[in-house]
Short mmCIF file of C-alpha atoms in Angstrom, two decimals:
data_model
loop_
_atom_site.label_atom_id
_atom_site.label_comp_id
_atom_site.label_asym_id
_atom_site.label_seq_id
_atom_site.Cartn_x
_atom_site.Cartn_y
_atom_site.Cartn_z
CA MET S 1 73.90 19.25 5.01
CA ALA S 2 76.34 16.39 4.11
CA SER S 3 79.60 15.54 5.78
CA THR S 4 81.93 12.55 5.22
CA ILE S 5 83.60 10.32 7.75
CA ALA S 6 85.73 7.30 6.67
CA GLY S 7 84.33 7.70 3.16
CA ILE S 8 80.71 7.37 4.43
CA PRO S 9 78.33 10.25 3.57
CA LEU S 10 76.26 11.41 6.45
CA VAL S 11 73.10 13.47 5.88
CA PHE S 12 71.62 15.68 8.61
CA SER S 13 68.51 17.17 7.17
CA SER S 14 65.10 18.31 8.30
CA LEU S 15 63.09 15.49 9.75
CA VAL S 16 60.47 15.42 7.01
CA SER S 17 60.06 11.69 6.12
CA THR S 18 60.66 10.86 2.48
CA PRO S 19 61.85 7.44 1.10
CA THR S 20 65.32 8.74 0.37
CA LYS S 21 65.79 10.50 3.73
CA ARG S 22 64.34 7.47 5.59
CA SER S 23 66.85 5.06 4.17
CA THR S 24 69.65 7.52 5.06
CA MET S 25 68.43 7.71 8.60
CA MET S 26 68.30 3.95 8.84
CA MET S 27 72.03 3.93 7.99
CA LEU S 28 72.52 5.96 11.18
CA GLY S 29 70.93 3.32 13.28
CA ARG S 30 72.23 1.94 16.57
CA GLU S 31 74.57 -0.55 14.88
CA GLY S 32 75.65 1.98 12.34
CA TYR S 33 76.95 4.66 14.72
CA VAL S 34 78.60 2.10 17.03
CA SER S 35 80.73 0.88 14.09
CA LEU S 36 81.62 4.44 13.17
CA GLY S 37 82.62 5.27 16.70
CA THR S 38 84.81 2.15 17.11
CA ALA S 39 86.72 2.57 13.87
CA GLN S 40 90.40 2.98 14.49
CA GLY S 41 91.61 6.58 14.02
CA ILE S 42 88.67 8.19 12.37
CA LYS S 43 89.94 9.50 9.07
CA SER S 44 88.02 11.90 6.88
CA LYS S 45 88.44 14.19 3.93
CA PRO S 46 88.26 17.99 4.51
CA CYS S 47 84.86 19.47 3.89
CA PRO S 48 83.68 23.09 3.89
CA PRO S 49 82.83 24.48 7.36
CA SER S 50 79.14 25.04 8.01
CA SER S 51 77.27 26.65 10.81
CA LYS S 52 74.39 24.18 10.40
CA GLY S 53 76.28 20.95 9.89
CA ILE S 54 79.25 19.18 11.52
CA SER S 55 82.75 20.28 10.63
CA VAL S 56 85.22 17.49 10.30
CA VAL S 57 88.78 18.31 11.27
CA LYS S 58 91.56 16.74 9.16
CA SER S 59 94.34 17.40 11.56
CA ASN S 60 94.98 14.92 14.33
CA ALA S 61 96.61 17.51 16.49
CA GLN S 62 93.53 17.69 18.75
CA GLY S 63 93.88 14.00 19.38
CA SER S 64 91.32 11.82 20.99
CA SER S 65 89.18 14.65 22.34
CA THR S 66 88.20 15.65 18.81
CA ARG S 67 87.37 12.11 17.85
CA ASN S 68 85.35 11.55 20.99
CA GLY S 69 83.46 14.75 20.40
CA VAL S 70 82.55 13.79 16.81
CA GLU S 71 81.52 10.31 17.99
CA THR S 72 79.23 11.76 20.68
CA ILE S 73 77.57 14.19 18.25
CA LEU S 74 77.02 11.37 15.75
CA LYS S 75 75.45 9.16 18.44
CA MET S 76 73.11 11.87 19.71
CA ALA S 77 72.00 12.81 16.21
CA ALA S 78 71.39 9.24 15.11
CA GLU S 79 69.55 8.37 18.39
CA LYS S 80 67.30 11.42 17.95
CA GLN S 81 66.43 10.42 14.39
CA TRP S 82 65.62 6.82 15.48
CA LYS S 83 63.34 8.00 18.25
CA LEU S 84 61.53 10.33 15.91
CA LEU S 85 61.06 7.45 13.42
CA ASP S 86 59.74 5.17 16.15
CA THR S 87 57.31 7.87 17.32
CA ARG S 88 56.04 8.52 13.81
CA GLU S 89 55.46 4.79 13.19
CA MET S 90 53.63 4.46 16.50
CA GLU S 91 51.34 7.34 15.68
CA GLU S 92 50.47 5.83 12.29
CA LEU S 93 49.36 2.52 13.76
CA PRO S 94 45.65 2.02 14.43
CA HIS S 95 44.64 2.14 18.07
CA HIS S 96 43.85 -1.67 18.24
CA HIS S 97 47.29 -2.57 16.87
CA MET S 98 49.75 -1.31 19.43
CA ILE S 99 53.39 -2.33 19.65
CA ALA S 100 54.41 -2.76 23.32
CA ASP S 101 58.11 -2.36 22.67
CA PRO S 102 59.41 -1.31 19.21
CA PHE S 103 62.54 -3.39 19.76
CA SER S 104 60.91 -6.50 21.22
CA LEU S 105 60.41 -9.74 19.32
CA GLY S 106 56.60 -9.67 19.47
CA GLU S 107 53.67 -7.29 19.68
CA VAL S 108 50.23 -7.15 21.14
CA VAL S 109 47.15 -6.77 19.01
CA LYS S 110 43.36 -6.81 19.33
CA ASP S 111 43.04 -4.52 22.43
CA SER S 112 46.28 -5.83 23.90
CA ARG S 113 45.06 -9.33 24.64
CA ILE S 114 46.42 -11.24 21.61
CA PHE S 115 50.18 -11.56 21.35
CA ARG S 116 51.84 -11.88 17.94
CA GLU S 117 55.33 -13.03 17.14
CA ASN S 118 57.15 -13.93 13.88
CA PHE S 119 59.72 -16.65 13.45
CA THR S 120 61.89 -17.85 10.57
CA ILE S 121 62.35 -21.55 10.14
CA ARG S 122 66.10 -22.35 10.36
CA SER S 123 68.02 -25.30 8.90
CA TYR S 124 68.29 -26.90 12.42
CA ASP S 125 64.47 -26.71 12.76
CA MET S 126 63.94 -29.18 9.87
CA GLY S 127 63.52 -32.93 10.08
CA PRO S 128 64.14 -35.67 7.56
CA ASN S 129 61.08 -34.47 5.65
CA ARG S 130 62.87 -31.19 4.80
CA THR S 131 60.15 -29.32 6.71
CA ALA S 132 59.82 -28.13 10.33
CA SER S 133 59.28 -31.02 12.70
CA ILE S 134 56.29 -31.45 14.99
CA GLU S 135 58.69 -30.68 17.88
CA THR S 136 59.77 -27.40 16.24
CA LEU S 137 56.17 -26.25 16.09
CA MET S 138 55.64 -27.18 19.77
CA LYS S 139 58.70 -25.12 20.70
CA LEU S 140 57.35 -22.10 18.87
CA LEU S 141 54.03 -22.42 20.65
CA GLN S 142 55.80 -22.54 24.02
CA GLU S 143 58.13 -19.65 23.18
CA THR S 144 55.21 -17.45 22.05
CA ALA S 145 53.12 -18.11 25.14
CA LEU S 146 55.98 -17.33 27.57
CA ASN S 147 56.90 -14.18 25.64
CA HIS S 148 53.23 -13.14 25.98
CA ILE S 149 53.36 -13.46 29.73
CA LYS S 150 56.71 -11.68 29.81
CA ASN S 151 55.23 -8.91 27.62
CA MET S 152 52.51 -8.47 30.22
CA GLY S 153 55.27 -7.54 32.79
CA MET S 154 54.11 -10.32 35.16
CA MET S 155 56.70 -13.09 34.73
CA LYS S 156 58.87 -13.41 37.89
CA ASP S 157 60.15 -16.93 38.15
CA GLY S 158 60.02 -20.35 36.36
CA LEU S 159 58.21 -20.68 33.03
CA GLY S 160 55.56 -17.97 33.10
CA SER S 161 55.01 -17.66 36.87
CA THR S 162 53.30 -14.50 37.97
CA PRO S 163 54.29 -12.49 41.14
CA SER S 164 51.46 -14.18 43.15
CA MET S 165 52.49 -17.58 41.99
CA THR S 166 56.10 -17.01 42.94
CA GLY S 167 55.07 -16.00 46.44
CA LYS S 168 53.15 -19.22 46.88
CA SER S 169 55.83 -21.44 45.21
CA LEU S 170 53.49 -22.29 42.30
CA ILE S 171 54.37 -23.07 38.76
CA TRP S 172 52.36 -23.80 35.61
CA VAL S 173 52.25 -27.33 34.26
CA LEU S 174 50.61 -28.50 31.03
CA THR S 175 47.96 -31.13 31.22
CA LYS S 176 46.86 -31.46 27.65
CA MET S 177 47.70 -30.20 24.11
CA HIS S 178 45.87 -30.49 20.83
CA LEU S 179 47.76 -29.48 17.64
CA VAL S 180 46.36 -29.64 14.13
CA VAL S 181 48.77 -29.02 11.22
CA ASP S 182 47.48 -28.36 7.72
CA HIS S 183 50.83 -27.58 6.24
CA TYR S 184 54.46 -27.74 7.58
CA PRO S 185 56.70 -24.69 6.86
CA SER S 186 60.01 -25.27 5.18
CA TRP S 187 63.54 -23.85 5.63
CA GLY S 188 63.56 -20.09 5.26
CA ASP S 189 59.72 -19.75 5.63
CA GLU S 190 58.50 -16.99 8.00
CA VAL S 191 55.56 -17.86 10.22
CA GLN S 192 53.44 -15.68 12.40
CA LEU S 193 51.99 -16.99 15.70
CA ASP S 194 49.08 -15.44 17.51
CA ASN S 195 48.52 -16.44 21.17
CA TRP S 196 45.81 -15.66 23.66
CA PHE S 197 44.56 -16.91 27.08
CA THR S 198 41.08 -18.10 28.01
CA PRO S 199 39.33 -18.71 31.32
CA SER S 200 38.55 -22.23 32.32
CA GLU S 201 35.58 -23.54 34.22
CA LYS S 202 37.95 -26.06 35.71
CA ASN S 203 41.02 -25.37 37.77
CA GLY S 204 43.40 -23.69 35.35
CA GLN S 205 43.45 -21.67 32.12
CA GLY S 206 43.48 -22.32 28.46
CA ILE S 207 45.95 -21.18 25.85
CA TYR S 208 45.18 -20.92 22.09
CA TRP S 209 47.38 -20.39 19.11
CA THR S 210 47.24 -19.99 15.38
CA ILE S 211 50.27 -20.36 13.04
CA ARG S 212 50.11 -18.39 9.84
CA ASP S 213 52.32 -18.44 6.70
CA CYS S 214 53.52 -14.89 6.27
CA ARG S 215 53.92 -15.30 2.54
CA THR S 216 50.41 -16.60 1.82
CA ASN S 217 48.67 -15.19 4.96
CA LYS S 218 47.00 -18.54 5.42
CA ILE S 219 46.63 -20.27 8.76
CA ILE S 220 48.67 -23.52 8.56
CA ALA S 221 48.21 -24.81 12.17
CA ARG S 222 45.98 -24.34 15.20
CA ALA S 223 46.44 -25.47 18.82
CA ASN S 224 44.72 -25.52 22.28
CA SER S 225 46.27 -26.46 25.60
CA MET S 226 45.34 -26.44 29.25
CA LEU S 227 47.52 -25.22 32.14
CA VAL S 228 47.15 -25.93 35.87
CA MET S 229 49.02 -25.09 39.05
CA MET S 230 51.59 -27.24 40.85
CA ASN S 231 53.55 -26.55 44.04
CA LYS S 232 57.18 -26.69 43.01
CA ASP S 233 58.25 -27.92 46.49
CA THR S 234 55.69 -30.60 47.12
CA ARG S 235 55.22 -31.38 43.36
CA LYS S 236 51.47 -31.69 43.91
CA LEU S 237 48.66 -29.98 41.92
CA ARG S 238 47.04 -27.01 43.64
CA LYS S 239 43.87 -25.10 43.10
CA MET S 240 44.33 -21.78 41.22
CA PRO S 241 44.39 -18.99 43.89
CA GLU S 242 42.10 -16.05 43.41
CA GLU S 243 45.09 -13.68 43.45
CA VAL S 244 46.50 -15.36 40.37
CA ARG S 245 43.13 -15.33 38.66
CA ARG S 246 42.79 -11.63 39.28
CA GLU S 247 46.21 -11.12 37.76
CA MET S 248 45.26 -12.92 34.61
CA GLU S 249 41.61 -12.10 34.19
CA SER S 250 42.19 -8.86 32.34
CA GLN S 251 44.07 -10.82 29.73
CA TYR S 252 41.42 -13.51 29.08
CA ILE S 253 39.43 -13.75 25.89
CA ASP S 254 36.24 -15.74 26.39
CA CYS S 255 35.82 -17.72 23.19
CA PRO S 256 35.14 -21.31 22.15
CA PRO S 257 38.04 -23.71 21.48
CA ILE S 258 39.56 -23.48 18.00
CA GLN S 259 39.59 -27.28 18.04
CA ASP S 260 36.97 -29.69 19.26
CA GLU S 261 37.32 -31.62 22.47
CA ASP S 262 36.57 -35.04 20.98
CA GLY S 263 40.24 -36.01 21.32
CA SER S 264 40.11 -36.35 25.10
CA ARG S 265 37.05 -38.64 24.91
CA ILE S 266 38.73 -40.85 22.33
CA LEU S 267 41.93 -41.07 24.40
CA ALA S 268 39.95 -42.17 27.47
CA ASN S 269 38.02 -44.86 25.61
CA PHE S 270 40.92 -46.52 23.97
CA ASP S 271 42.12 -49.89 25.24
CA TYR S 272 45.82 -49.58 26.07
CA ASN S 273 46.28 -53.14 27.31
CA SER S 274 47.63 -54.34 23.98
CA MET S 275 50.08 -52.19 22.06
CA ASP S 276 51.61 -53.17 18.74
CA TYR S 277 55.08 -51.58 19.00
CA VAL S 278 57.20 -51.10 22.10
CA ARG S 279 60.48 -49.31 22.59
CA THR S 280 62.12 -49.80 26.04
CA GLY S 281 65.14 -48.43 27.81
CA LEU S 282 64.47 -44.74 27.08
CA THR S 283 66.12 -42.38 29.55
CA PRO S 284 65.68 -38.54 29.53
CA ARG S 285 68.97 -36.58 29.32
CA TRP S 286 70.00 -33.58 31.38
CA ASN S 287 69.19 -31.32 28.46
CA ASP S 288 65.64 -32.60 28.32
CA LEU S 289 64.86 -30.83 31.66
CA ASP S 290 63.54 -27.22 31.84
CA VAL S 291 63.80 -24.68 34.55
CA ASN S 292 61.07 -26.37 36.50
CA GLN S 293 63.42 -29.36 36.95
CA HIS S 294 61.28 -31.88 35.01
CA VAL S 295 61.24 -33.10 31.40
CA ASN S 296 59.84 -30.31 29.22
CA ASN S 297 56.48 -31.01 27.61
CA VAL S 298 57.99 -30.82 24.07
CA LYS S 299 60.46 -33.60 24.87
CA TYR S 300 57.54 -35.92 25.64
CA ILE S 301 56.57 -35.78 22.05
CA GLY S 302 59.87 -37.10 20.73
CA LEU S 303 59.94 -39.84 23.40
CA MET S 304 56.36 -40.85 22.54
CA LEU S 305 57.16 -41.14 18.89
CA GLU S 306 60.13 -43.38 19.46
CA SER S 307 58.01 -46.50 18.98
CA VAL S 308 56.33 -45.36 15.77
CA PRO S 309 57.44 -47.67 12.92
CA ILE S 310 59.91 -46.19 10.47
CA SER S 311 57.64 -47.22 7.57
CA ILE S 312 55.05 -44.74 8.87
CA MET S 313 57.63 -41.96 9.39
CA GLU S 314 59.01 -42.28 5.89
CA LYS S 315 55.70 -42.06 4.06
CA HIS S 316 53.38 -40.10 6.36
CA GLU S 317 53.38 -36.92 8.37
CA ILE S 318 51.37 -35.97 11.44
CA SER S 319 48.22 -33.94 10.70
CA ASP S 320 46.66 -34.05 14.19
CA PHE S 321 48.34 -34.62 17.53
CA ASN S 322 46.47 -34.89 20.87
CA ILE S 323 48.40 -35.56 24.08
CA GLU S 324 47.54 -35.74 27.76
CA TYR S 325 50.24 -35.33 30.40
CA ARG S 326 49.58 -37.54 33.40
CA LYS S 327 52.79 -37.42 35.46
CA GLU S 328 55.96 -35.40 35.49
CA CYS S 329 59.17 -37.13 34.54
CA GLY S 330 62.76 -36.65 35.74
CA MET S 331 66.21 -37.50 34.44
CA ASP S 332 66.57 -40.71 36.43
CA HIS S 333 63.34 -42.31 35.17
CA ALA S 334 63.43 -45.30 32.74
CA LEU S 335 60.64 -45.10 30.19
CA GLN S 336 58.83 -47.23 27.66
CA SER S 337 57.29 -45.84 24.45
CA GLN S 338 54.35 -47.82 23.10
CA THR S 339 52.35 -47.37 19.88
CA SER S 340 49.23 -49.07 18.46
CA VAL S 341 48.29 -48.55 14.77
CA CYS S 342 44.51 -48.76 14.31
CA ASN S 343 44.11 -49.06 10.57
CA GLU S 344 46.62 -51.50 9.25
CA ALA S 345 45.98 -53.51 6.11
CA THR S 346 44.14 -56.82 6.42
CA ASP S 347 47.42 -58.79 6.03
CA GLY S 348 48.89 -56.92 8.98
CA SER S 349 51.17 -54.65 6.92
CA LEU S 350 51.11 -50.90 7.14
CA SER S 351 49.22 -49.24 4.38
CA ALA S 352 51.34 -46.80 2.30
CA GLU S 353 48.18 -45.03 1.10
CA GLY S 354 45.47 -43.20 2.97
CA ASN S 355 45.41 -41.84 6.49
CA LEU S 356 46.49 -43.65 9.59
CA GLU S 357 45.50 -43.33 13.24
CA CYS S 358 47.87 -44.27 16.10
CA PHE S 359 47.49 -44.36 19.84
CA HIS S 360 50.57 -43.87 22.10
CA LEU S 361 51.63 -44.48 25.70
CA LEU S 362 54.69 -43.19 27.45
CA ARG S 363 55.11 -45.00 30.75
CA PHE S 364 57.59 -45.76 33.46
CA GLU S 365 59.19 -49.21 33.41
CA ASN S 366 57.06 -50.04 36.48
CA GLY S 367 53.89 -49.47 34.39
CA ALA S 368 52.63 -46.06 35.52
CA VAL S 369 51.42 -43.92 32.63
CA VAL S 370 53.40 -40.67 32.06
CA ALA S 371 51.50 -39.51 28.98
CA ARG S 372 49.09 -40.82 26.49
CA GLY S 373 48.34 -39.54 23.01
CA ARG S 374 46.63 -39.98 19.62
CA THR S 375 48.06 -39.02 16.21
CA ASN S 376 46.51 -38.84 12.74
CA TRP S 377 48.86 -39.30 9.79
CA ARG S 378 48.39 -38.33 6.18
CA PRO S 379 50.52 -39.39 3.16
CA LYS S 380 53.41 -37.04 2.47
CA THR S 381 52.91 -34.77 -0.51
CA THR S 382 55.49 -34.78 -3.31
CA ASN S 383 57.14 -31.43 -3.69
#
């Protein structure tokens, strides 16, 4: 049965899903019926009365009560259709691919232990290379992991703190991150991130990610990281309590790292006493802090790359980034960024061709190391 309000045809038919009826029902979505209800002075053309449909009254003599009644009926009908659509879609999904909340940003897959979320690369995510920056990818990794914990229903305070952690004034801190990028997405590209947690033999837990290009369905980046506990009052590392481990253990997937662990060994063996390029006088800003009241791990990346020569930035892009976080940093700390390039040309100039390897230090002005890292760079491809 069809009625017309403000020139918009509304169809209230039997709830048998066909392509035509489905698109009509989508028009009656949450945003759709709100806009109909808030239109000033609902006007409509007369339509024949029907015992099965909705009769629209032309006269305004009944005033606001009639308009409110029509608005309420429209909302109830549209909401019912949306709920039936959601139920039908849920029933059609395989058992291992369950959506936790049909209106959330992400979903859980693989027996509810892998969290999946899609993102679109925006114009402000791009760097000078016209592709997403390394910091953008790091932000997406962090966002997906936190949404995963939130999706579990366990996040209470801070960045991903569980109820047991909150009761003991504990927060998660990142100790290492290894990111490998095969291809950087561009403006408008849609990427899909999968995230899962792993148990650790040491004091903490691992986090793994893959980033997939939604258009080609190819994995374009992979990452590992390690989280440990810190007391937010004393700012000292703590052993992971058994209560927290029990909260998280049902979510763990016991699998080998998606990247090898050679990066940590290489970082430890490098001689940092003589660095080629130094940038001094770096000071974190207020906006560089996160809710744990220290510089966010993503901001360390930008500070560390401050000392990389522009000649490398212009002609190369990062293919592999390995970083270890040694100390937390606040807004009042003065920092130095130091970089050493390992494979320069014999004349001391930077080679424009071939891959480069760099080692990095981020340290306080008094010499204490805040973070250290290693990057591999490949020549930029011509689009």
